[in-house]
Coordinates of C-alpha atoms in Angstrom, one line a residue:
X21 CA 0.1 0.0 0.0
X22 CA 1.7 3.2 -1.1
X23 CA 1.6 6.6 0.6
X24 CA -1.9 7.6 1.7
X25 CA -1.2 11.3 1.7
X26 CA -0.6 11.3 5.5
X27 CA 2.2 13.1 7.2
X28 CA 4.8 10.8 8.7
X29 CA 4.7 10.8 12.5
X30 CA 7.6 12.9 13.7
X31 CA 10.0 10.7 15.7
X32 CA 12.9 13.1 16.0
X33 CA 13.8 14.6 19.5
X34 CA 13.5 18.4 19.2
X35 CA 15.1 21.1 21.1
X36 CA 11.8 22.0 22.7
X37 CA 11.5 18.4 24.2
X38 CA 15.0 18.7 25.6
X39 CA 14.0 21.9 27.3
X40 CA 11.1 20.2 29.1
X41 CA 13.7 18.5 31.4
X42 CA 12.4 15.1 30.5
X43 CA 14.4 11.9 31.2
X44 CA 13.5 8.2 31.2
X45 CA 11.9 7.4 34.6
X46 CA 10.5 11.0 35.0
X47 CA 7.1 12.2 34.3
X48 CA 6.5 15.1 32.0
X49 CA 4.8 18.0 33.7
X50 CA 4.0 19.8 30.4
X51 CA 0.4 20.5 29.9
X52 CA -1.1 20.3 26.4
X53 CA -2.6 23.7 25.7
X54 CA -6.2 23.6 24.8
X55 CA -7.4 26.1 22.4
X56 CA -8.9 29.3 23.8
X57 CA -12.2 28.7 22.2
X58 CA -12.4 25.2 23.9
X59 CA -11.5 26.8 27.2
X60 CA -14.4 29.2 27.2
X61 CA -16.9 26.7 26.3
X62 CA -16.8 23.3 28.0
X63 CA -18.0 20.6 25.6
X64 CA -20.3 18.0 27.0
X65 CA -21.1 15.0 24.7
X66 CA -23.8 12.3 25.7
X67 CA -22.3 8.9 26.5
X68 CA -23.5 6.0 24.4
X69 CA -25.7 3.3 26.0
X70 CA -22.7 0.9 26.1
X71 CA -20.5 3.5 27.8
X72 CA -23.0 3.8 30.5
X73 CA -23.0 0.0 31.0
X74 CA -19.2 0.1 31.3
X75 CA -19.5 2.5 34.2
X76 CA -21.6 0.3 36.3
X77 CA -20.2 -2.0 39.1
X78 CA -21.5 -5.1 37.3
X79 CA -19.6 -4.5 34.0
X80 CA -16.6 -2.2 34.8
X81 CA -13.7 -3.6 32.8
X82 CA -10.4 -2.4 31.2
X83 CA -8.5 -3.1 28.0
X84 CA -4.8 -3.7 28.3
X85 CA -2.6 -3.8 25.2
X86 CA 1.0 -5.1 25.7
X87 CA 3.3 -4.0 23.0
X88 CA 6.9 -5.5 22.7
X89 CA 9.5 -3.4 21.0
X90 CA 12.8 -4.5 19.3
X91 CA 14.6 -1.4 20.7
X92 CA 14.7 0.6 23.9
X93 CA 11.7 2.9 24.2
X94 CA 12.6 6.6 24.0
X95 CA 10.1 8.2 26.4
X96 CA 10.4 11.6 24.7
X97 CA 9.4 10.3 21.3
X98 CA 6.4 8.5 22.8
X99 CA 5.2 11.6 24.5
X100 CA 5.5 13.6 21.5
X101 CA 3.7 11.0 19.3
X102 CA 0.8 10.9 21.8
X103 CA 0.5 14.7 21.7
X104 CA 0.1 14.6 17.9
X105 CA -2.2 11.7 17.6
X106 CA -4.3 10.3 20.5
X107 CA -4.8 13.7 22.1
X108 CA -6.6 14.8 19.0
X109 CA -9.2 12.1 19.8
X110 CA -11.9 13.5 22.0
X111 CA -12.2 10.3 24.1
X112 CA -8.6 10.7 25.1
X113 CA -9.2 14.3 26.4
X114 CA -12.6 13.7 28.1
X115 CA -13.6 12.6 31.6
X116 CA -16.9 10.9 32.4
X117 CA -19.3 13.1 34.4
X118 CA -22.9 13.0 35.5
X119 CA -25.3 15.8 34.5
X120 CA -26.6 17.0 37.9
X121 CA -29.9 18.2 36.3
X122 CA -30.8 15.2 34.3
X123 CA -28.6 12.5 35.9
X124 CA -27.3 11.5 32.5
X125 CA -23.7 10.4 32.1
X126 CA -21.7 12.6 29.6
X127 CA -18.2 13.1 28.3
X128 CA -16.6 16.3 29.4
X129 CA -13.6 17.9 27.6
X130 CA -10.7 18.7 29.9
X131 CA -7.1 19.9 29.8
X132 CA -4.7 17.1 29.5
X133 CA -1.5 16.6 31.3
X134 CA 0.4 14.0 29.3
X135 CA 2.8 13.2 32.0
X136 CA 0.0 12.3 34.4
X137 CA -0.9 9.5 32.0
X138 CA 2.6 8.0 31.7
X139 CA 4.4 5.8 34.2
X140 CA 8.1 5.1 33.5
X141 CA 9.7 3.4 36.4
X142 CA 13.4 3.3 36.7
X143 CA 14.5 -0.3 36.4
X144 CA 17.7 -2.3 36.7
X145 CA 18.6 -3.5 33.2
X146 CA 20.5 -6.4 34.8
X147 CA 17.7 -7.6 37.0
X148 CA 17.0 -11.3 37.7
X149 CA 14.1 -12.8 35.8
X150 CA 13.0 -9.8 33.6
X151 CA 10.3 -11.9 32.0
X152 CA 8.7 -12.7 35.3
X153 CA 8.9 -9.1 36.4
X154 CA 7.2 -7.7 33.3
X155 CA 4.5 -10.3 33.7
X156 CA 4.0 -9.5 37.4
X157 CA 3.9 -5.8 36.5
X158 CA 1.3 -6.2 33.8
X159 CA -0.7 -8.5 35.9
X160 CA -0.7 -6.0 38.8
X161 CA -2.5 -3.5 36.5
X162 CA -5.6 -5.7 36.6
X163 CA -6.1 -4.9 40.4
X164 CA -5.4 -1.1 40.1
X165 CA -8.6 1.1 39.5
X166 CA -8.3 4.0 37.1
X167 CA -8.4 7.6 38.3
X168 CA -11.8 8.9 37.2
X169 CA -10.8 12.5 37.6
X170 CA -8.7 12.5 34.4
X171 CA -9.1 10.9 30.9
X172 CA -9.4 7.2 31.3
X173 CA -6.1 5.9 29.8
X174 CA -2.5 5.5 30.8
X175 CA 0.8 4.3 29.2
X176 CA 3.5 2.3 31.1
X177 CA 7.0 2.0 29.7
X178 CA 9.2 -0.9 30.9
X179 CA 12.8 -0.4 29.5
X180 CA 14.0 -3.9 30.4
X181 CA 15.0 -6.6 28.0
X182 CA 12.9 -9.8 28.1
X183 CA 13.2 -13.0 26.0
X184 CA 10.8 -11.5 23.4
X185 CA 11.6 -7.8 23.3
X186 CA 14.1 -5.1 24.2
X187 CA 11.4 -3.1 25.9
X188 CA 7.7 -3.3 26.7
X189 CA 5.0 -0.7 26.4
X190 CA 1.6 -1.1 28.1
X191 CA -1.5 0.8 27.2
X192 CA -4.4 0.5 29.7
X193 CA -7.7 2.2 29.2
X194 CA -11.3 2.0 30.4
X195 CA -13.5 -0.1 28.1
X196 CA -16.0 2.8 28.0
X197 CA -13.6 4.7 25.7
X198 CA -14.4 2.3 22.9
X199 CA -14.8 -1.4 21.8
X200 CA -11.8 -3.6 21.4
X201 CA -11.8 -3.4 17.6
X202 CA -11.9 0.4 17.6
X203 CA -9.1 0.6 20.1
X204 CA -6.8 -1.8 18.1
X205 CA -7.7 0.2 14.9
X206 CA -6.8 3.4 16.7
X207 CA -3.4 2.0 17.9
X208 CA -2.7 0.9 14.4
X209 CA -3.6 4.2 13.0
X210 CA -0.7 5.6 15.2
X211 CA 1.7 3.1 13.5
X212 CA 3.5 3.1 10.2
X213 CA 5.2 0.6 8.0
X214 CA 8.8 -0.1 9.2
X215 CA 9.8 0.0 5.5
X216 CA 7.9 3.2 4.7
X217 CA 7.4 5.8 7.5
X218 CA 4.7 7.6 5.5
X219 CA 2.4 4.5 4.8
X220 CA -0.1 2.9 7.2
X221 CA 0.1 -0.8 7.8
X222 CA -1.7 -3.3 5.5
X223 CA -4.6 -5.0 7.2
X224 CA -5.9 -8.1 5.3
X225 CA -9.5 -8.0 4.4
X226 CA -11.8 -10.9 3.7
X227 CA -12.4 -11.5 0.0
X228 CA -16.0 -11.8 -1.0
X229 CA -17.0 -14.5 -3.4
X230 CA -18.4 -13.0 -6.6
X231 CA -21.7 -14.3 -7.8
X232 CA -21.7 -16.1 -11.1
X233 CA -23.6 -14.5 -13.9
X234 CA -24.1 -17.9 -15.4
X235 CA -26.4 -19.0 -12.6
X236 CA -30.0 -18.5 -13.6
X237 CA -32.4 -16.3 -11.9
X238 CA -34.4 -19.2 -10.5
X239 CA -31.4 -20.8 -9.0
X240 CA -30.2 -17.6 -7.5
X241 CA -33.7 -16.8 -6.2
X242 CA -34.0 -20.3 -4.6
X243 CA -30.5 -19.9 -3.0
X244 CA -31.5 -16.5 -1.5
X245 CA -34.7 -18.0 -0.1
X246 CA -32.7 -20.8 1.5
X247 CA -30.3 -18.4 3.0
X248 CA -33.0 -16.1 4.4
X249 CA -34.7 -19.2 5.8
X250 CA -31.6 -20.5 7.5
X251 CA -30.9 -17.0 8.9
X252 CA -34.4 -16.9 10.4
X253 CA -34.3 -20.3 11.8
X254 CA -30.8 -20.0 13.3
X255 CA -31.5 -16.6 14.7
X256 CA -34.7 -18.0 16.4
X257 CA -32.9 -21.0 17.8
X258 CA -30.0 -18.7 19.1
X259 CA -32.4 -16.3 20.6
X260 CA -34.2 -19.1 22.5
X261 CA -30.8 -20.3 23.9
X262 CA -29.8 -16.9 24.7
X263 CA -33.0 -16.3 26.7
X264 CA -32.6 -19.7 28.3
X265 CA -29.0 -18.6 29.3
X266 CA -30.4 -15.6 31.0
X267 CA -32.9 -17.7 32.9
X268 CA -31.3 -21.1 33.8
X269 CA -29.0 -22.5 31.2
X270 CA -25.3 -22.8 32.6
X271 CA -22.2 -24.3 31.4
X272 CA -20.9 -27.3 33.2
X273 CA -18.8 -26.6 36.4
X274 CA -15.4 -27.6 34.8
X275 CA -12.0 -26.8 36.4
X276 CA -11.6 -23.8 34.2
X277 CA -15.1 -22.1 34.9
X278 CA -14.9 -19.1 37.3
X279 CA -17.3 -18.9 40.2
X280 CA -19.3 -16.0 41.6
X281 CA -17.2 -12.7 41.8
X282 CA -14.4 -14.0 39.5
X283 CA -14.5 -10.7 37.7
X284 CA -13.1 -9.0 40.8
X285 CA -10.1 -11.4 41.2
X286 CA -6.6 -10.4 40.3
X287 CA -5.8 -11.8 36.9
X288 CA -2.6 -13.2 35.3
X289 CA -1.8 -11.9 31.9
X290 CA 0.2 -14.4 29.7
X291 CA 0.6 -14.9 26.1
X292 CA 2.2 -17.4 23.6
X293 CA 3.2 -16.7 20.0
X294 CA 2.6 -19.5 17.5
X295 CA 3.3 -19.6 13.7
X296 CA 0.6 -18.0 11.4
X297 CA 2.3 -19.8 8.5
X298 CA 1.5 -23.1 10.1
X299 CA -2.1 -22.0 10.6
X300 CA -2.2 -21.1 6.9
X301 CA -0.9 -24.5 6.0
X302 CA -3.9 -26.1 7.8
X303 CA -6.2 -23.5 6.4
X304 CA -5.3 -24.1 2.8
X305 CA -5.2 -27.9 3.1
X306 CA -8.7 -28.1 4.5
X307 CA -10.1 -25.2 2.5
X308 CA -11.0 -23.3 5.7
X309 CA -10.7 -19.8 7.2
X310 CA -8.2 -18.6 9.9
X311 CA -11.2 -18.2 12.2
X312 CA -12.0 -22.0 11.7
X313 CA -8.4 -22.8 12.7
X314 CA -8.5 -20.5 15.6
X315 CA -11.6 -22.1 17.0
X316 CA -10.2 -25.6 16.3
X317 CA -7.0 -24.6 18.4
X318 CA -9.1 -23.3 21.2
X319 CA -11.3 -26.4 21.3
X320 CA -8.5 -28.9 21.1
X321 CA -6.2 -27.1 23.6
X322 CA -9.0 -26.7 26.2
X323 CA -10.0 -30.4 25.7
X324 CA -6.4 -31.5 26.3
X325 CA -6.0 -29.2 29.3
X326 CA -9.2 -30.3 30.9
X327 CA -8.4 -34.0 30.2
X328 CA -5.2 -33.5 32.2
X329 CA -6.9 -31.7 35.1
X330 CA -9.6 -34.3 35.4
X331 CA -6.9 -37.0 35.2
X332 CA -5.0 -35.4 38.1
X333 CA -8.2 -35.5 40.2
X334 CA -8.5 -39.1 39.5
X335 CA -4.8 -39.7 40.1
X336 CA -4.3 -40.4 36.4
X337 CA -2.3 -37.5 34.9
X338 CA -1.6 -39.2 31.6
X339 CA -2.9 -37.1 28.6
X340 CA -3.4 -40.3 26.6
X341 CA -6.1 -41.6 28.8
X342 CA -9.6 -40.2 28.2
X343 CA -10.5 -38.7 31.7
X344 CA -13.2 -36.4 30.4
X345 CA -16.8 -36.6 31.8
X346 CA -19.5 -37.1 29.4
X347 CA -21.8 -34.3 28.1
X348 CA -19.7 -31.4 29.1
X349 CA -21.4 -28.1 28.1
X350 CA -18.8 -25.5 27.5
X351 CA -19.5 -22.3 25.6
X352 CA -17.4 -19.3 24.6
X353 CA -18.7 -15.8 24.4
X354 CA -17.5 -14.4 21.1
X355 CA -17.4 -10.6 20.8
X356 CA -18.7 -9.0 17.6
X357 CA -18.4 -5.3 16.6
X358 CA -21.9 -4.6 15.3
X359 CA -20.9 -1.2 13.8
X360 CA -18.2 -1.6 11.0
X361 CA -14.8 -0.2 12.0
X362 CA -14.1 3.2 10.5
X363 CA -10.7 1.9 9.3
X364 CA -7.2 2.9 10.3
X365 CA -6.9 5.4 7.4
X366 CA -10.0 7.3 8.5
X367 CA -8.8 7.2 12.2
X368 CA -5.3 8.4 11.2
X369 CA -6.8 11.4 9.2
X370 CA -9.1 12.1 12.1
X371 CA -6.3 12.5 14.5
X372 CA -4.2 14.5 12.0
X373 CA -6.9 16.9 10.9
X374 CA -9.0 16.7 14.2
X375 CA -12.0 15.7 12.2
X376 CA -14.8 13.2 13.2
X377 CA -15.1 9.4 12.6
X378 CA -17.4 6.7 13.8
X379 CA -16.5 5.7 17.4
X380 CA -18.0 4.2 20.5
X381 CA -19.0 0.8 21.9
X382 CA -21.5 -1.1 19.8
X383 CA -20.8 -4.8 20.4
X384 CA -22.9 -7.9 20.6
X385 CA -22.2 -11.4 22.0
X386 CA -22.5 -14.8 20.3
X387 CA -22.7 -17.8 22.5
X388 CA -20.7 -20.5 20.7
X389 CA -20.5 -24.2 21.8
X390 CA -17.0 -25.6 22.2
X391 CA -17.4 -29.5 22.1
X392 CA -14.9 -31.1 24.6
X393 CA -13.7 -34.5 23.6
X394 CA -10.6 -36.5 22.5
X395 CA -11.4 -37.7 19.0
X396 CA -9.1 -40.2 17.2
X397 CA -8.7 -37.8 14.2
X398 CA -7.4 -34.4 15.5
X399 CA -8.8 -32.7 12.5
X400 CA -12.3 -33.5 13.8
X401 CA -11.8 -30.5 16.1
X402 CA -11.6 -28.2 13.2
X403 CA -14.4 -29.8 11.2
X404 CA -16.6 -29.4 14.3
X405 CA -15.5 -25.9 14.7
X406 CA -16.2 -25.0 11.1
X407 CA -19.7 -26.5 11.2
X408 CA -20.6 -24.4 14.2
X409 CA -19.0 -21.2 12.8
X410 CA -20.9 -21.6 9.5
X411 CA -24.2 -21.9 11.4
X412 CA -23.4 -18.7 13.4
X413 CA -22.5 -16.9 10.2
X414 CA -26.2 -17.5 9.2
X415 CA -27.6 -16.0 12.4
X416 CA -28.2 -12.5 13.7
X417 CA -27.5 -13.5 17.3
X418 CA -24.9 -10.8 17.8
X419 CA -27.5 -8.1 16.9
X420 CA -30.1 -9.7 19.0
X421 CA -27.9 -9.7 22.1
X422 CA -27.0 -6.1 21.5
X423 CA -30.7 -5.2 21.0
X424 CA -31.8 -7.1 24.0
X425 CA -29.2 -5.2 26.2
X426 CA -30.3 -1.8 24.7
X427 CA -34.0 -2.5 25.3
X428 CA -33.4 -3.6 28.8
X429 CA -31.4 -0.5 29.4
X430 CA -34.0 1.8 27.9
X431 CA -36.7 0.3 30.0
X432 CA -35.0 -0.6 33.4
X433 CA -31.7 1.5 33.3
X434 CA -28.1 0.8 32.9
X435 CA -27.6 -1.1 36.3
X436 CA -30.2 -3.7 35.4
X437 CA -28.9 -4.1 31.9
X438 CA -25.3 -4.5 33.1
X439 CA -26.5 -7.2 35.6
X440 CA -28.3 -9.0 32.9
X441 CA -25.2 -8.9 30.6
X442 CA -23.0 -10.1 33.5
X443 CA -25.4 -12.9 34.2
X444 CA -25.3 -14.1 30.5
X445 CA -21.4 -14.0 30.5
X446 CA -21.1 -15.7 33.8
X447 CA -23.2 -18.6 32.6
X448 CA -20.6 -19.3 29.9
X449 CA -17.0 -20.4 30.5
X450 CA -14.6 -18.3 28.3
X451 CA -14.5 -15.2 26.1
X452 CA -12.9 -15.3 22.8
X453 CA -12.0 -12.8 20.1
X454 CA -9.7 -12.9 17.0
X455 CA -8.3 -9.6 15.6
X456 CA -6.5 -9.4 12.3
X457 CA -3.3 -7.4 12.5
X458 CA -0.7 -5.9 10.0
X459 CA 0.9 -8.2 7.3
X460 CA 4.3 -6.4 7.6
X461 CA 6.5 -5.0 10.5
X462 CA 5.4 -1.8 11.8
X463 CA 6.6 1.0 14.1
X464 CA 4.9 2.7 17.0
X465 CA 6.2 6.3 17.0
X466 CA 9.5 5.1 15.7
X467 CA 9.8 1.9 17.7
X468 CA 9.5 -1.3 15.7
X469 CA 7.1 -3.9 17.4
X470 CA 8.1 -7.4 18.1
X471 CA 4.6 -8.5 19.2
X472 CA 1.2 -7.2 20.3
X473 CA -0.9 -8.9 23.0
X474 CA -4.1 -7.2 23.8
X475 CA -6.5 -8.5 26.5
X476 CA -9.3 -7.4 28.8
X477 CA -10.0 -7.8 32.5
X478 CA -13.1 -7.2 34.6
X479 CA -15.5 -9.7 33.0
X480 CA -16.9 -12.8 34.8
X481 CA -14.6 -15.3 33.2
X482 CA -11.6 -17.1 34.6
X483 CA -10.3 -17.4 31.1
X484 CA -10.3 -14.8 28.4
X485 CA -8.5 -15.5 25.1
X486 CA -7.6 -13.0 22.3
X487 CA -5.9 -14.1 19.1
X488 CA -3.9 -11.3 17.5
X489 CA -2.0 -11.8 14.2
X490 CA 1.1 -9.8 13.3
X491 CA 3.3 -10.5 10.3
X492 CA 3.7 -14.3 10.2
X493 CA 2.9 -14.7 13.8
X494 CA -0.3 -15.2 15.9
X495 CA -0.2 -14.2 19.5
X496 CA -2.5 -16.0 21.9
X497 CA -3.1 -13.5 24.7
X498 CA -4.9 -14.8 27.8
X499 CA -6.3 -13.2 31.0
X500 CA -6.6 -16.0 33.6
X501 CA -7.7 -16.2 37.3
X502 CA -4.7 -17.9 38.9
X503 CA -7.0 -19.4 41.6
X504 CA -8.9 -21.3 38.8
X505 CA -6.0 -21.9 36.3
X506 CA -2.8 -22.1 38.4
X507 CA -0.7 -23.4 35.4
X508 CA -1.6 -21.0 32.4
X509 CA 1.7 -21.9 30.6
X510 CA 0.6 -25.5 30.5
X511 CA -2.6 -24.3 28.8
X512 CA -0.4 -22.2 26.4
X513 CA 1.6 -25.5 25.6
X514 CA -1.6 -27.3 24.8
X515 CA -2.7 -24.7 22.3
X516 CA 0.8 -24.7 20.6
X517 CA 0.7 -28.5 20.6
X518 CA -2.8 -28.5 19.1
X519 CA -1.6 -26.4 16.1
X520 CA 1.4 -28.8 15.6
X521 CA -1.0 -31.8 15.9
X522 CA -3.2 -30.1 13.1
X523 CA -0.2 -29.5 10.9
X524 CA 1.1 -33.0 11.2
X525 CA -2.2 -34.4 10.4
X526 CA -2.8 -32.4 7.2
X527 CA 0.7 -33.3 6.1
X528 CA 0.1 -37.0 6.7
X529 CA -3.3 -36.8 4.9
X530 CA -1.5 -35.1 2.0
X531 CA 1.1 -37.7 1.9
X532 CA -1.5 -40.5 2.0
X533 CA -3.4 -38.9 -0.9
X534 CA -0.4 -38.8 -3.0

């Protein structure tokens, strides 16, 4: 993708920055000046329905994005970059307030002190166990509430070398600022290709199948009727199951299901990077999508992990023996962005020109079964996952869940709607999402990224999984409750082993076919 007519992000230290007296480990006390016109007239913008939900006790959660860099992080450059990009977005210069007259929550524009949003601790570069330190640091952020008197975001910079990166940057923000897809898109809009500082990263898009003109009108009409019928039927079934989940339908109490109040427990943030190229080998061999492979990996990895946990309870730790109880009901809440993303080009132009773009929280949930078993053919995991996903594609469940939450909120208020949403999520076992990332290496304000691991905390799950692709890698980022899952790296091993198992199986099938 060539130049998009955007100005390259300035990543050169200027004389003005040196006069600020900033050094690594010190906070910048410089206040970003708000234009006089904005000072005179305080802007109040109504909060969206989803924003009001995320400010209730039942559904208060945060997004944490961990970015590994291939070089040490220059604090001055990051601060300058934030001033020229994120601070031009109204959500990053606003605080949530309640209108005293109407009792309605709104966003209020305020003056931003960049230094108050950055934490740059002085660290010993030769410390023992730097990987463990970074993991402990990022995990500790899940227990620290955000200061509601300033815009709800902060950046942490850890200039210590780990096994994966030379330094680590952490962006933490309140979920009321925006949905996960919008936040990831906004972060990507702040990046540029490592090979071209003027070009935004290339994000793969799904290719739509073109309808053949050779097909007759009658055939196309019958196909359309069949699709509409399937959408109606699948949506009806999913809506019934969704309502049943609100009332009584719960997942089986497995060793990975969190109990009451799990959303308030400290979380462990871990991740594992696997080969996206290996996933593409499986995808192409079986004529699937990456989403199908992702769900297959999740299903296989969790099955293997649960089998071991049940085996340990019975005194049989072998993963080769089937220790799984029969008829386990385990579902994943998959998050969908109802409103199409504005796109990173639009967001980049918005921050450069201070224009407007679609923004906010407009998300729905799809309750997706994850069959737990140990089939003889490992590819059965993927075939099962594909059948379920294909059925979910012909359903409006995500829009139904969004509409149900909004209707409840309009009638009974945000607190009731939040408790209802919390109840639905707590009756499932895990939360899943898959976000497509750049195809090439990118820089974040002049710092080349080694990996990106976004996650979320504050929801009623002991296991939250996010799949994030970047170049030829796929990072599985997890937020786990250590009281429920004390060995998260074993679960990471099971996911990685599952992909290798799939790859070996398709290679074996291919060799057998020849």
